[in-house]
Amino acid sequence: MCKQCRDKSAAILTARLFCHTPCLKGTYLLETAMFLSHVLFSAGTQRVCVIFLLPLLLLTETAELPSCKESDYHFEYTDCDVLGSRWRVAIPNKPETCTGLPDPVKGTQCTFTCSEGEFLDMRTQECQKCVAGTYSLGTGVAFDEWDSLPTGFISHGININFGDTYTNCSNSTWIPKGDYVASNSDECTSTLSYAVSLKKPGSVSFQYFYPDSHIFFEFYVQNDQCQSTDSQRRWMKISESDWDYHYVELSSGNNVLYWRTTGFTLAANTAKPVLLKNISILGVSYTSECFHCKPGTYSDKPGAARCIPCAANSYSNKGATACQPCEADKYSGIGSGTCLQRPPCKATDYFYTHTPCDSSGQTQLMYKWIEPKICSESAEGAVKLPASGEMVACTPCNPGFFSSNTSTCEPCPHGFYSNGTECSECPAGTEPVLGFEYKWWNKMPGNMRSSVFSSEYSSTERSTGWEVAGEYIYTTPSDQDSDYMLLTLTVPGYSQPHSLSEDKERVVLSRITFVFETKCTADCKLYFMAGQNERNNMMVESWSGTIGKQSYSYLIKSNNTVSFTWGFQRTAAFSMKNEYSSDLAKIYSVHLTNAIGGVASECRQCALALADSACVPCPPGHYMLNGTGVCKSCPSNTIIRPEQPVGKEACIPCGPNTYSNEGRSACMSDCTLALHHKGETLHYDFTPLANVTGFQGSPRFTSKGLQYIHHFSVALCGTENRVLASCEENVTESKRGVKGYICQFTVVPSEIRGQSVVSSQPFSIGDTLIGVSTDHKFDDISSLDGNFPVESELPDVIFYYRSRETTQACKNGRSTSIRLRCDPTVTLKDHVSLPSKCSEGTCDGCSFHFLWRSQHACPLCSESNYKEIVSACIQGIQRTTYVWQQPLRCTGGVSLPSQQISACVTLDFWLKFGVSIGTVAAVLLITLICYFWKRTRKLQYKYSKLMMTAGDKECELPAADSCAIMEGEDAEDDLIYLSKKSFFTKIKSYSRERTSDGFDSVPLKSSAAQEMEMN
């Protein structure tokens, strides 16, 4: 028996055929308290109910219960069968209270519906109009009161569990706020869901306010098969200035609606929540009752499909048919359910403005109450509105305008310029510099619009948020401190002057510069936004608190950026009060260049065409001489200053190891380089590193545990047709992105988008190459060795880049240095590391430093990088092999020469040859020694003979008898020597002539011979 459908009261004769919870497949139920058989069976997703009514006498206990009145029960329909039929049955409001319920009757077809403003009367089963004070969507339901989550809505947070990081997100849910429901603003994922079953195709619509791109906001629908909405259509657009309307068609059957947000407040500020209101769902089977109008709304006629909000200074209660005016000393806003006491008027409740100038050049100073006026002038301590009508002199017209006969400022005709007084025609050889320059504020310029936006209430008639005040334009006090005071400037587009030639490398089309200040006592904030229109402008910069008078410039690089919005909010915390009305923002001047439809405050020298003296751009690489229309070529390897190509100072030399492009608008590097180092020239080729490369820093976590990573994209070098590095966000539909040499964006790993990561916050950190050098400092950019300690004798090659976009923190723009280091052990092309002291690549947010290790960062190999090894001569063959010197610090370049083979002579031949030569040399040496020894003995003999003939005179040589040799001297000497025995003869005689007594027998010689023997 199906317990969910059983009526426990056995005394009640009823036929309850409607089950809120279906029975199990194949089961049946039998009401034991009556003779009513209700057979229920299921086939697939359809259920069929068959009713058998049997007569039965009442039990004795039922006689004691009273008969049921119409107020004791209500009607409901059973589920539809396969034929599309259903039954209407009576259901008691309370069990065991009465008896005699109406019998079940045939119901309307399941496709039956009522129109808007009608409901289905279950008694008559006919559509009836809603009475005044109520409304109906016919086949739909609406949710416009959010004092609590309506029945059927479920909200829950998803815990963050990443590695060792765990964050409890159970409290990160959608919170009802009365008129709307607000999402979480932390870094958790929060889901709001609602399940509905449609009997026919329908739709869902709602209003949302999505002001902060630091929150991902998606809406999607799942059907019976758990199929979700297309991932490309589920992401909501950013809505900076108004409530947006979203509409999605629904299929028949079960639909589960999901609103999901995920915050990633990487900055210190908290993200602004997403707001939802007025959720409407069409396609349900029927509406059996009308809904009462909520407080602050009314419907004055029967058959209303929606309620009308009460006007300001009126109110209504729930189910009102008309709004009641507030008492004289009370006030209310639009759609208010109560009236509030009017506070005494203060000086911050009014503002001043000027009337248009009259014919005498005078203007009236006018004072006005802030609208809607909520203060009371009659209350105790209230101030009075100052008297208006004081005449003051008009401020001059803005540059490019002149004062007409009616004392109004009119724009100068084309080809004319002015400083605000009278128009003058540009001289021959010049052209007007078009743009908009506002520095006097007599009245609101025609292309500017002021408005007030409140995230709580929205009205088509917006009050003034900014008011002109002569020398500046300022924010007026608001009704609520959380209101956004908006000022929007719109232009049709941009056009470069004739003096500037078009070039794709010149990405800057225009520049907007404004001077401002803020004075605050609370947490006020001034936003500057840019984009296609006021609704889709993206925030560029913001300033918090009191800011002194200063200037800010923004470079415009796309013709799609034609709308600029300044938004001022006194406090982010919602409050119905205006206690910070004295907080204000002032803008003193706004200057936008190269705007189509602009006016000229000056004329610029231009080159003249020979035919008609019209302005033409100088050829690429040329500048104009001052005071003439003559173009002169800049020196080689220079580019032209885009702001004003007049004078030689317009030529800017390119940095070291770079060259100018064909249009002379940018300096480039073809990825090749020649450097002198320790007496030799090193050649580099970084072409393998020229393709766009991506790398990232280490993962980081916010205080809530949300993981995020800074990702970088680099295009190191290349020619004019190179592919630029690109960074793009995928949070919003605008897909805002930047391109250049190097850029950064933030990556948040996520599974909620149907993709692996979510990217946001793209910005350029290098769109101009300014030089390539081995010096550690260039153009005020330092690449300190302390960030990356030196590891070898080879110098690091450093690429220096600069970004021209300025921010509040980086007033001179951002800069980047990429240090290329030779490392033959690294084969990957994207081995890029960040400084250990600055894990995000920067320590101050303005100067970025990277180290790129690669074998392709090594110099090209040359002949000095290898050596030769000569082998021994083997069998008449000798081999010469070439090998790289180690450690190898080069790549590419020359190749190793192939092995050389040459003929040679073996060692045996040279040994024999050497021995022969040695022998001959030894014989010759011995012969020479013998010869000179013999000559020396002759000289000794002559000397001894001379000494013997000297007589008794000691130490005195005899006088020479003759200067010639005496006859017979040589012969005698020869004879003596011939008579001398040889060495072998002496040995022989020694062995033969020994006597018996053991003594040698020696022949006697002459005294001269004996003397020579002794010598």
XYZ file of C-alpha atoms in Angstrom, residues 693 695 711-715 724-728 737-745 762-767 816 850:
29
model
C 55.399 31.693 -25.716
C 54.506 30.862 -19.045
C 49.991 34.005 -16.759
C 52.271 35.793 -19.224
C 52.362 35.720 -23.020
C 55.567 36.768 -24.829
C 56.485 37.467 -28.464
C 51.776 39.445 -31.433
C 51.356 38.134 -27.916
C 47.701 38.254 -26.905
C 45.963 38.249 -23.517
C 42.173 38.036 -23.292
C 42.019 41.724 -24.685
C 45.385 43.369 -25.323
C 48.213 42.632 -27.770
C 51.898 43.483 -27.791
C 55.329 42.050 -27.111
C 54.415 40.844 -23.622
C 51.185 40.935 -21.617
C 49.731 39.454 -18.440
C 46.370 38.104 -17.347
C 44.481 41.412 -19.074
C 46.957 44.277 -19.448
C 50.075 45.026 -21.459
C 53.468 45.192 -19.786
C 55.438 45.738 -22.993
C 54.031 46.989 -26.310
C 59.726 44.733 -18.747
C 62.161 37.509 -16.278
